[in-house]
XYZ file of C-alpha atoms in Angstrom:
150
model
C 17.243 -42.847 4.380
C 16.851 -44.433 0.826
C 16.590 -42.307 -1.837
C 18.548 -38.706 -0.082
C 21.261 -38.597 -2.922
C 19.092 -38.804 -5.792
C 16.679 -36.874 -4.159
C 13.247 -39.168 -5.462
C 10.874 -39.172 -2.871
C 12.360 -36.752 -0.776
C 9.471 -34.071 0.798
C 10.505 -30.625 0.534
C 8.644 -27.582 2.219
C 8.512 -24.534 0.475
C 7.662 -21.193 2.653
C 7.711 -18.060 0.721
C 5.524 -14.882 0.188
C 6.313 -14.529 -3.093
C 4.020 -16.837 -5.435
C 6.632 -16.125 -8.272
C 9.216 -17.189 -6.087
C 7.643 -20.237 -4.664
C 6.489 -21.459 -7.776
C 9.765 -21.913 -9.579
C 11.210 -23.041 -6.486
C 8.700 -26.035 -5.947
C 9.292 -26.505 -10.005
C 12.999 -26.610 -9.507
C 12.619 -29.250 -6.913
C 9.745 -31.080 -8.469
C 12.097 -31.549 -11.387
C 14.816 -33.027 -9.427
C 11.969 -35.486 -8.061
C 11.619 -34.441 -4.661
C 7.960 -34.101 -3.463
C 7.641 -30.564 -3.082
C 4.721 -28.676 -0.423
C 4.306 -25.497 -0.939
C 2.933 -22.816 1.961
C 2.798 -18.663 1.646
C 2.604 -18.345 5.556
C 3.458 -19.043 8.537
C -0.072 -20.850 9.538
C 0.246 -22.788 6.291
C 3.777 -23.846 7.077
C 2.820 -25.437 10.461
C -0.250 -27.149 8.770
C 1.972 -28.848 6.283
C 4.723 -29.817 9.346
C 1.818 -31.521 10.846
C -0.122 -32.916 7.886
C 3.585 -34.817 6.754
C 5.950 -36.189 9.123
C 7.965 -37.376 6.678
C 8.667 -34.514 6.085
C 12.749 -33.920 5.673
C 13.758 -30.634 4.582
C 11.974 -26.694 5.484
C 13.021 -24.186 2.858
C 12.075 -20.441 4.402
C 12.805 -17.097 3.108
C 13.292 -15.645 5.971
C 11.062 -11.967 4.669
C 7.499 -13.133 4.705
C 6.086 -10.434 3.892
C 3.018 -9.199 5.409
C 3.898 -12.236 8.266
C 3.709 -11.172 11.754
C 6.740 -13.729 12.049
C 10.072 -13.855 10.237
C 10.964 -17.290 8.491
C 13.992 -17.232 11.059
C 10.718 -17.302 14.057
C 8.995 -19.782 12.197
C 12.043 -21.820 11.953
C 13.459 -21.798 15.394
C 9.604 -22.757 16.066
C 9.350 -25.547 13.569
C 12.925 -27.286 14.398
C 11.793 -27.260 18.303
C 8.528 -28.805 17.671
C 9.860 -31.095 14.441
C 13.547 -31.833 15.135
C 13.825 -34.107 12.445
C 12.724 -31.387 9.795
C 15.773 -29.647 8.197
C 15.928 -26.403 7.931
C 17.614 -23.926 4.951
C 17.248 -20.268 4.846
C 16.877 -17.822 2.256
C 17.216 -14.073 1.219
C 18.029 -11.765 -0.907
C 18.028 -8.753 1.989
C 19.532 -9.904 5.172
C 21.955 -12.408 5.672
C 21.707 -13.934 9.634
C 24.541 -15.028 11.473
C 24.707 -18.749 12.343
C 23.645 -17.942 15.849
C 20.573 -16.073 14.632
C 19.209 -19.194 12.818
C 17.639 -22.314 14.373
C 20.531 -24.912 15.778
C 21.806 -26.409 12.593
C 19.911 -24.373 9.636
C 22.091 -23.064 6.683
C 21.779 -20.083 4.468
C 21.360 -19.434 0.662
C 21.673 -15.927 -0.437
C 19.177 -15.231 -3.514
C 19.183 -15.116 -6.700
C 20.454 -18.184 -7.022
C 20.353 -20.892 -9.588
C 17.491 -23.342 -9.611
C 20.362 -25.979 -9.733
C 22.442 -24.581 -6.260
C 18.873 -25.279 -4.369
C 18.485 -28.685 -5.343
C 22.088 -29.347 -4.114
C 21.883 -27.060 -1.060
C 18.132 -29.156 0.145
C 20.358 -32.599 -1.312
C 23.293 -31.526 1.203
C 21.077 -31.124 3.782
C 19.097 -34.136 3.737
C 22.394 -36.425 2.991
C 23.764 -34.365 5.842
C 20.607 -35.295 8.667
C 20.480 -38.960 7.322
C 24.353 -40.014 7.440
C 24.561 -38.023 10.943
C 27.044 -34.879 9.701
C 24.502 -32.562 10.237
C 26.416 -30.430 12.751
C 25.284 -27.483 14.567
C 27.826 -25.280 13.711
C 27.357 -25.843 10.106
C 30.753 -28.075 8.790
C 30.180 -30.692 7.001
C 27.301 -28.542 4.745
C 28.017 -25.314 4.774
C 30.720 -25.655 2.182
C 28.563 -28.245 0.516
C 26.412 -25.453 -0.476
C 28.807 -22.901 -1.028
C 30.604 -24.591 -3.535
C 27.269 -25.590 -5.111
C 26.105 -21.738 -4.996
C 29.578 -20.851 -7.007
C 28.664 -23.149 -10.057
């Protein structure tokens, strides 16, 4: 995929509650020239899945609030019906075990820095487009951990 390590072009999902939140999340990734989406629920989420297949990367905090489904639902939904979509959780409550999370999802505990989720959504997409994108989370996972502990 041209364009994953610089990010340009890349389409981003953004599902969160929060309009706060998703605002300087899309403007975090808009900056880093990724085409950012940006959906407040679940029905919204699904919309923009459909509406763009290229689609590359799902970012979901997994406490919608005022959802009847978690982001970790609407993720194990959204990687079964769009398997090429990747898929990186977030929260600032609850932290899910691998096992809980969609087959090859990662986890970014907020607050973070606008800068970590740029390279946590870059990791993931360099990840699904050289083929390292492994289920169990190596070859990413410490990717973004050692981006979250700039």
């Amino acid at each position: 995929m041209a364009g994953v390590a610089g990010s340009a072009g890349l389409v981003v999902l953004i599902v969160e509650g929060d309009p706060v939140q998703r605002m300087a999340a899309a403007s975090a990734r808009g900056d880093a020239g990724m085409r950012v989406l940006e959906a407040a629920t679940v029905e919204a989420a699904t919309s923009a899945l459909d509406a763009h297949p290229d689609l590359r990367v799902m970012v979901a905090d997994i406490d919608l609030v005022g959802e009847p489904l978690t982001g970790l639902t609407l993720a194990k939904a959204a990687a079964a019906r769009w398997p090429d979509v990747s898929m990186l959780m977030v929260s600032g409550i609850i932290e899910p075990e691998q096992e809980a999370m969609p087959q090859g999802a990662r986890f970014l505990r907020k607050p973070f820095e606008a800068e970590t989720l740029v390279g946590a959504v870059r990791a993931l997409a360099a990840a699904r487009a050289s083929g390292r994108l492994e289920p169990d989370g190596s070859g990413v996972t410490e990717q973004i951990a050692s981006a979250d502990s700039r």
